[in-house]
mmCIF file of C-alpha atoms in Angstrom:
data_model
loop_
_atom_site.group_PDB
_atom_site.id
_atom_site.type_symbol
_atom_site.label_atom_id
_atom_site.label_comp_id
_atom_site.label_asym_id
_atom_site.label_seq_id
_atom_site.Cartn_x
_atom_site.Cartn_y
_atom_site.Cartn_z
ATOM 1 C CA MET A 55 0.000 0.000 0.000
ATOM 2 C CA ASN A 56 1.209 3.511 -0.801
ATOM 3 C CA ILE A 57 0.783 5.598 2.362
ATOM 4 C CA LEU A 58 1.238 9.335 2.952
ATOM 5 C CA LEU A 59 2.056 10.260 6.557
ATOM 6 C CA VAL A 60 1.377 13.794 7.776
ATOM 7 C CA ASN A 61 1.039 15.420 11.195
ATOM 8 C CA ASP A 62 0.881 18.739 13.037
ATOM 9 C CA ASP A 63 3.787 18.161 15.446
ATOM 10 C CA GLY A 64 6.453 18.531 12.769
ATOM 11 C CA ILE A 65 8.604 16.351 10.526
ATOM 12 C CA TYR A 66 11.069 15.570 13.342
ATOM 13 C CA SER A 67 8.325 14.408 15.717
ATOM 14 C CA GLU A 68 8.932 11.016 17.296
ATOM 15 C CA GLY A 69 5.286 10.118 16.626
ATOM 16 C CA ILE A 70 5.435 10.281 12.830
ATOM 17 C CA LEU A 71 8.909 8.718 12.638
ATOM 18 C CA THR A 72 8.003 5.778 14.889
ATOM 19 C CA LEU A 73 4.808 5.172 12.926
ATOM 20 C CA ALA A 74 6.693 5.272 9.622
ATOM 21 C CA LYS A 75 9.090 2.574 10.829
ATOM 22 C CA ALA A 76 6.182 0.382 11.965
ATOM 23 C CA LEU A 77 4.449 0.633 8.573
ATOM 24 C CA MET A 78 7.461 0.175 6.274
ATOM 25 C CA THR A 79 7.176 -3.582 5.863
ATOM 26 C CA GLY A 80 5.049 -4.213 2.782
ATOM 27 C CA ASN A 81 4.156 -0.541 2.284
ATOM 28 C CA GLU A 82 5.619 2.459 0.457
ATOM 29 C CA ILE A 83 5.883 5.327 2.935
ATOM 30 C CA THR A 84 6.216 9.065 2.286
ATOM 31 C CA LEU A 85 6.329 11.658 5.079
ATOM 32 C CA VAL A 86 5.232 15.228 4.335
ATOM 33 C CA ALA A 87 4.968 17.263 7.527
ATOM 34 C CA PRO A 88 5.402 20.822 8.823
ATOM 35 C CA GLN A 89 8.952 21.959 9.484
ATOM 36 C CA GLY A 90 7.889 22.957 13.005
ATOM 37 C CA GLN A 91 5.066 22.720 15.523
ATOM 38 C CA MET A 92 1.642 23.416 13.974
ATOM 39 C CA SER A 93 -0.808 22.125 16.597
ATOM 40 C CA GLY A 94 -4.142 23.927 16.804
ATOM 41 C CA MET A 95 -4.062 25.114 13.183
ATOM 42 C CA GLY A 96 -7.262 23.272 12.305
ATOM 43 C CA HIS A 97 -7.957 23.185 8.561
ATOM 44 C CA SER A 98 -6.168 26.445 7.779
ATOM 45 C CA ILE A 99 -4.132 26.779 4.592
ATOM 46 C CA SER A 100 -1.545 29.314 3.437
ATOM 47 C CA TYR A 101 -3.824 30.881 0.851
ATOM 48 C CA TYR A 102 -2.093 34.241 0.440
ATOM 49 C CA GLY A 103 1.438 33.332 1.491
ATOM 50 C CA TYR A 104 4.084 31.226 -0.236
ATOM 51 C CA VAL A 105 4.694 27.621 0.769
ATOM 52 C CA ASN A 106 7.884 25.702 0.073
ATOM 53 C CA TYR A 107 9.081 22.183 0.794
ATOM 54 C CA THR A 108 12.463 20.543 1.263
ATOM 55 C CA GLU A 109 13.420 16.879 0.999
ATOM 56 C CA LEU A 110 15.263 15.551 4.036
ATOM 57 C CA ASN A 111 17.396 12.469 4.569
ATOM 58 C CA ILE A 112 16.211 11.591 8.074
ATOM 59 C CA LEU A 113 14.684 8.117 7.764
ATOM 60 C CA GLU A 114 16.093 5.267 5.710
ATOM 61 C CA GLY A 115 13.499 3.567 3.532
ATOM 62 C CA ALA A 116 11.073 6.499 3.322
ATOM 63 C CA ARG A 117 10.899 9.780 1.442
ATOM 64 C CA CYS A 118 10.672 12.707 3.887
ATOM 65 C CA PHE A 119 9.700 16.308 3.161
ATOM 66 C CA ALA A 120 9.436 19.368 5.420
ATOM 67 C CA VAL A 121 6.853 22.029 4.530
ATOM 68 C CA ASN A 122 6.826 25.600 5.860
ATOM 69 C CA GLY A 123 3.055 25.511 6.164
ATOM 70 C CA THR A 124 0.102 23.991 7.958
ATOM 71 C CA PRO A 125 -0.930 20.320 8.149
ATOM 72 C CA ALA A 126 -3.555 20.869 5.436
ATOM 73 C CA ASP A 127 -0.864 22.573 3.331
ATOM 74 C CA CYS A 128 1.226 19.420 3.688
ATOM 75 C CA VAL A 129 -1.512 17.281 2.163
ATOM 76 C CA LYS A 130 -1.983 19.709 -0.717
ATOM 77 C CA ILE A 131 1.763 19.975 -1.365
ATOM 78 C CA ALA A 132 2.128 16.195 -1.290
ATOM 79 C CA LEU A 133 -0.683 15.520 -3.735
ATOM 80 C CA ASN A 134 0.071 18.350 -6.142
ATOM 81 C CA LEU A 135 3.872 18.547 -6.134
ATOM 82 C CA ILE A 136 5.383 15.369 -4.691
ATOM 83 C CA TYR A 137 3.175 12.469 -5.763
ATOM 84 C CA ASP A 138 2.739 11.519 -9.412
ATOM 85 C CA LYS A 139 -0.191 9.302 -8.443
ATOM 86 C CA LYS A 140 -2.496 9.606 -5.436
ATOM 87 C CA PRO A 141 -1.569 7.459 -2.423
ATOM 88 C CA ASP A 142 -3.912 4.702 -1.278
ATOM 89 C CA LEU A 143 -4.166 6.058 2.254
ATOM 90 C CA ILE A 144 -3.321 9.140 4.308
ATOM 91 C CA ILE A 145 -2.500 8.760 7.997
ATOM 92 C CA SER A 146 -2.169 11.856 10.184
ATOM 93 C CA GLY A 147 -0.197 11.370 13.394
ATOM 94 C CA ILE A 148 0.726 9.939 15.733
ATOM 95 C CA ASN A 149 -0.194 13.094 17.633
ATOM 96 C CA LYS A 150 1.209 13.731 21.108
ATOM 97 C CA GLY A 151 -2.032 14.426 22.970
ATOM 98 C CA PHE A 152 -5.614 13.263 22.433
ATOM 99 C CA ASN A 153 -8.051 14.727 19.903
ATOM 100 C CA LEU A 154 -11.467 14.009 21.377
ATOM 101 C CA GLY A 155 -14.904 15.561 21.003
ATOM 102 C CA TRP A 156 -14.799 19.182 19.942
ATOM 103 C CA ASP A 157 -10.985 19.063 19.704
ATOM 104 C CA ILE A 158 -11.529 18.109 16.085
ATOM 105 C CA PHE A 159 -12.452 21.712 15.203
ATOM 106 C CA TYR A 160 -8.973 22.915 16.207
ATOM 107 C CA SER A 161 -6.854 19.829 15.606
ATOM 108 C CA GLY A 162 -4.310 20.019 12.807
ATOM 109 C CA THR A 163 -4.029 16.234 13.071
ATOM 110 C CA VAL A 164 -7.699 15.527 12.386
ATOM 111 C CA ASN A 165 -8.039 18.265 9.786
ATOM 112 C CA ALA A 166 -5.065 16.988 7.794
ATOM 113 C CA ALA A 167 -7.007 13.720 7.515
ATOM 114 C CA LEU A 168 -10.148 15.655 6.558
ATOM 115 C CA GLU A 169 -8.147 17.416 3.829
ATOM 116 C CA GLY A 170 -7.330 13.953 2.547
ATOM 117 C CA ALA A 171 -11.057 13.278 2.461
ATOM 118 C CA VAL A 172 -11.592 16.517 0.531
ATOM 119 C CA GLN A 173 -9.151 15.130 -2.037
ATOM 120 C CA GLY A 174 -11.038 11.816 -2.212
ATOM 121 C CA ILE A 175 -8.420 9.713 -0.408
ATOM 122 C CA LYS A 176 -9.148 7.357 2.491
ATOM 123 C CA SER A 177 -7.690 8.932 5.632
ATOM 124 C CA ILE A 178 -7.063 8.180 9.303
ATOM 125 C CA ALA A 179 -6.105 10.464 12.191
ATOM 126 C CA ILE A 180 -4.444 8.915 15.223
ATOM 127 C CA SER A 181 -3.488 10.424 18.578
ATOM 128 C CA GLN A 182 -2.372 9.193 21.961
ATOM 129 C CA ASP A 183 -2.358 10.481 25.521
ATOM 130 C CA TYR A 184 0.188 13.225 26.125
ATOM 131 C CA HIS A 185 1.724 11.415 29.086
ATOM 132 C CA LEU A 186 2.731 8.234 27.240
ATOM 133 C CA LYS A 187 6.517 7.922 27.133
ATOM 134 C CA ASN A 188 6.846 6.680 23.551
ATOM 135 C CA PHE A 189 4.855 5.837 20.431
ATOM 136 C CA GLU A 190 5.687 2.149 20.083
ATOM 137 C CA PHE A 191 2.387 0.729 21.346
ATOM 138 C CA THR A 192 0.196 3.029 19.241
ATOM 139 C CA SER A 193 2.321 2.394 16.142
ATOM 140 C CA LYS A 194 2.039 -1.363 16.622
ATOM 141 C CA PHE A 195 -1.731 -1.102 17.162
ATOM 142 C CA LEU A 196 -2.196 0.787 13.905
ATOM 143 C CA ALA A 197 0.153 -1.470 11.939
ATOM 144 C CA GLU A 198 -1.613 -4.624 13.119
ATOM 145 C CA ASN A 199 -5.062 -3.215 12.294
ATOM 146 C CA LEU A 200 -4.118 -1.230 9.181
ATOM 147 C CA TYR A 201 -5.971 -3.246 6.552
ATOM 148 C CA LYS A 202 -9.040 -3.714 8.749
ATOM 149 C CA LEU A 203 -9.272 0.049 9.273
ATOM 150 C CA TYR A 204 -8.655 0.684 5.577
ATOM 151 C CA GLU A 205 -11.543 -1.606 4.628
ATOM 152 C CA MET A 206 -13.804 0.098 7.169
ATOM 153 C CA LEU A 207 -13.434 3.424 5.365
ATOM 154 C CA PRO A 208 -16.093 4.090 2.699
ATOM 155 C CA GLN A 209 -15.155 4.168 -0.972
ATOM 156 C CA ASP A 210 -16.304 7.779 -1.326
ATOM 157 C CA ALA A 211 -13.583 8.639 1.258
ATOM 158 C CA GLN A 212 -15.613 11.469 2.819
ATOM 159 C CA THR A 213 -15.568 9.833 6.247
ATOM 160 C CA VAL A 214 -12.274 9.628 8.126
ATOM 161 C CA LEU A 215 -11.468 7.606 11.221
ATOM 162 C CA ASN A 216 -10.280 9.452 14.321
ATOM 163 C CA ILE A 217 -8.419 7.120 16.711
ATOM 164 C CA ASN A 218 -7.353 7.952 20.274
ATOM 165 C CA VAL A 219 -5.180 5.767 22.516
ATOM 166 C CA PRO A 220 -5.373 6.539 26.268
ATOM 167 C CA SER A 221 -2.742 4.099 27.555
ATOM 168 C CA ASP A 222 -0.048 1.671 26.435
ATOM 169 C CA ASP A 223 -0.608 -0.640 29.415
ATOM 170 C CA LYS A 224 -2.682 -3.684 28.506
ATOM 171 C CA ASN A 225 -3.539 -4.105 32.189
ATOM 172 C CA VAL A 226 -5.187 -0.676 32.090
ATOM 173 C CA LEU A 227 -6.791 -0.728 28.642
ATOM 174 C CA LYS A 228 -10.260 -2.267 28.517
ATOM 175 C CA GLY A 229 -10.345 -2.748 24.746
ATOM 176 C CA VAL A 230 -11.296 -0.891 21.573
ATOM 177 C CA LYS A 231 -14.688 0.785 21.028
ATOM 178 C CA PHE A 232 -16.212 2.326 17.920
ATOM 179 C CA SER A 233 -17.624 5.564 19.305
ATOM 180 C CA LYS A 234 -19.529 8.732 18.567
ATOM 181 C CA VAL A 235 -17.822 12.120 18.742
ATOM 182 C CA GLY A 236 -18.481 13.540 22.198
ATOM 183 C CA VAL A 237 -18.251 16.961 23.822
ATOM 184 C CA LYS A 238 -15.030 18.113 25.466
ATOM 185 C CA LYS A 239 -14.893 21.719 26.575
ATOM 186 C CA TYR A 240 -12.044 23.794 27.960
ATOM 187 C CA LYS A 241 -11.823 26.319 30.762
ATOM 188 C CA GLU A 242 -9.838 29.012 29.012
ATOM 189 C CA SER A 243 -7.660 31.799 30.351
ATOM 190 C CA TYR A 244 -4.812 33.939 29.044
ATOM 191 C CA LEU A 245 -1.468 34.220 30.823
ATOM 192 C CA PHE A 246 0.407 37.498 30.337
ATOM 193 C CA ASP A 247 4.163 37.725 29.819
ATOM 194 C CA GLU A 248 5.709 41.203 29.655
ATOM 195 C CA LYS A 249 8.142 40.102 26.958
ATOM 196 C CA TYR A 250 5.812 38.146 24.663
ATOM 197 C CA GLY A 251 2.207 39.112 25.452
ATOM 198 C CA TYR A 252 -0.756 36.806 26.072
ATOM 199 C CA LYS A 253 -0.687 33.006 25.867
ATOM 200 C CA LEU A 254 -3.821 30.857 25.817
ATOM 201 C CA ARG A 255 -4.155 28.279 28.565
ATOM 202 C CA GLY A 256 -6.907 25.676 28.417
ATOM 203 C CA VAL A 257 -7.838 23.007 30.957
ATOM 204 C CA SER A 258 -10.038 20.290 29.486
ATOM 205 C CA GLU A 259 -13.241 19.100 31.106
ATOM 206 C CA LEU A 260 -16.066 16.766 30.174
ATOM 207 C CA GLY A 261 -18.953 18.382 28.318
ATOM 208 C CA ASP A 262 -22.539 18.569 29.488
ATOM 209 C CA PHE A 263 -23.915 16.118 26.924
ATOM 210 C CA ASN A 264 -21.584 13.167 27.177
ATOM 211 C CA GLY A 265 -23.083 9.769 26.544
ATOM 212 C CA LYS A 266 -21.554 6.438 27.379
ATOM 213 C CA ASP A 267 -21.091 5.663 23.684
ATOM 214 C CA ASP A 268 -18.985 8.710 22.792
ATOM 215 C CA ASP A 269 -15.223 9.079 22.501
ATOM 216 C CA VAL A 270 -14.751 11.406 25.469
ATOM 217 C CA TYR A 271 -16.478 9.088 27.942
ATOM 218 C CA LEU A 272 -14.940 5.897 26.579
ATOM 219 C CA TYR A 273 -11.430 7.365 26.455
ATOM 220 C CA GLU A 274 -11.736 8.413 30.087
ATOM 221 C CA ASP A 275 -12.888 4.850 30.789
ATOM 222 C CA LYS A 276 -9.623 3.574 29.218
ATOM 223 C CA TYR A 277 -10.872 2.350 25.859
ATOM 224 C CA ILE A 278 -9.067 2.984 22.593
ATOM 225 C CA THR A 279 -11.688 4.913 20.626
ATOM 226 C CA VAL A 280 -12.354 4.871 16.882
ATOM 227 C CA SER A 281 -14.768 7.563 15.668
ATOM 228 C CA ALA A 282 -16.144 8.303 12.215
ATOM 229 C CA VAL A 283 -15.890 11.978 11.231
ATOM 230 C CA LYS A 284 -17.500 13.113 7.990
ATOM 231 C CA ASN A 285 -16.978 16.122 5.720
ATOM 232 C CA ASP A 286 -20.643 17.114 5.935
ATOM 233 C CA TRP A 287 -21.733 20.231 7.825
ATOM 234 C CA ASN A 288 -25.438 19.853 7.107
ATOM 235 C CA ASP A 289 -27.924 19.749 9.961
ATOM 236 C CA TYR A 290 -30.459 17.516 8.256
ATOM 237 C CA GLY A 291 -33.063 17.845 11.005
ATOM 238 C CA TYR A 292 -33.161 21.606 10.637
ATOM 239 C CA TYR A 293 -33.081 21.332 6.865
ATOM 240 C CA ASP A 294 -36.151 19.103 6.861
ATOM 241 C CA LYS A 295 -37.886 21.393 9.348
ATOM 242 C CA PHE A 296 -37.302 24.666 7.526
ATOM 243 C CA LYS A 297 -36.749 23.789 3.844
ATOM 244 C CA LYS A 298 -40.253 25.041 2.945
ATOM 245 C CA GLU A 299 -40.080 28.170 5.073
ATOM 246 C CA ASP A 300 -41.049 31.420 3.349
ATOM 247 C CA PHE A 301 -38.899 34.554 3.697
ATOM 248 C CA ASN A 302 -39.538 38.155 2.714
ATOM 249 C CA ILE A 303 -37.299 39.705 0.071
#
């Protein structure tokens, strides 16, 4: 399988490099990632600015490219300038830190996968708990389940899978659950530094509408979660309710 790896933590991140090594056997791997930290960039792209990329010799057996842009830029650069033919699969991660619930709005990891969906390519985002010491367990989990996850993705590629791993201890993990996207809010404040200005600080908390079948609840309960996220912003209930509504013009 021809696999494009992207992330938002940067091309030198241990997460993407460990995952690449785990997937090399039997697969053709290309890494295209930001040259530095790009967490929290969501689905932003460098529309007005210039974006460049540089090939790096940092991992034997894989092509590696650093992009001075966002995670979504990396996908666009890869598909338009690096690949001659579209890859079979895009994997974004492994991210250092979970991407649960409403994190997906801000996450460069998840939105790089969603950019893959925009381009019609099956895509997966994968993240793990910030406190895990390395990325070996998560890489092995994805490698062992790669073809199963690939087959789970629809042919139209507009749904991506968002995977979150809370622990690498099999005595702690309860299993793997396919889950809904839950609600995870943050108590936000800004810390002031006289030299640099204001820095956002957010402390996560469970949302008000968490169900026992969503990713936030199940992650907290020590399950690896797999959620389906679709490129479709329609609220079909409201559409059906108001599609015949009359308005004055």
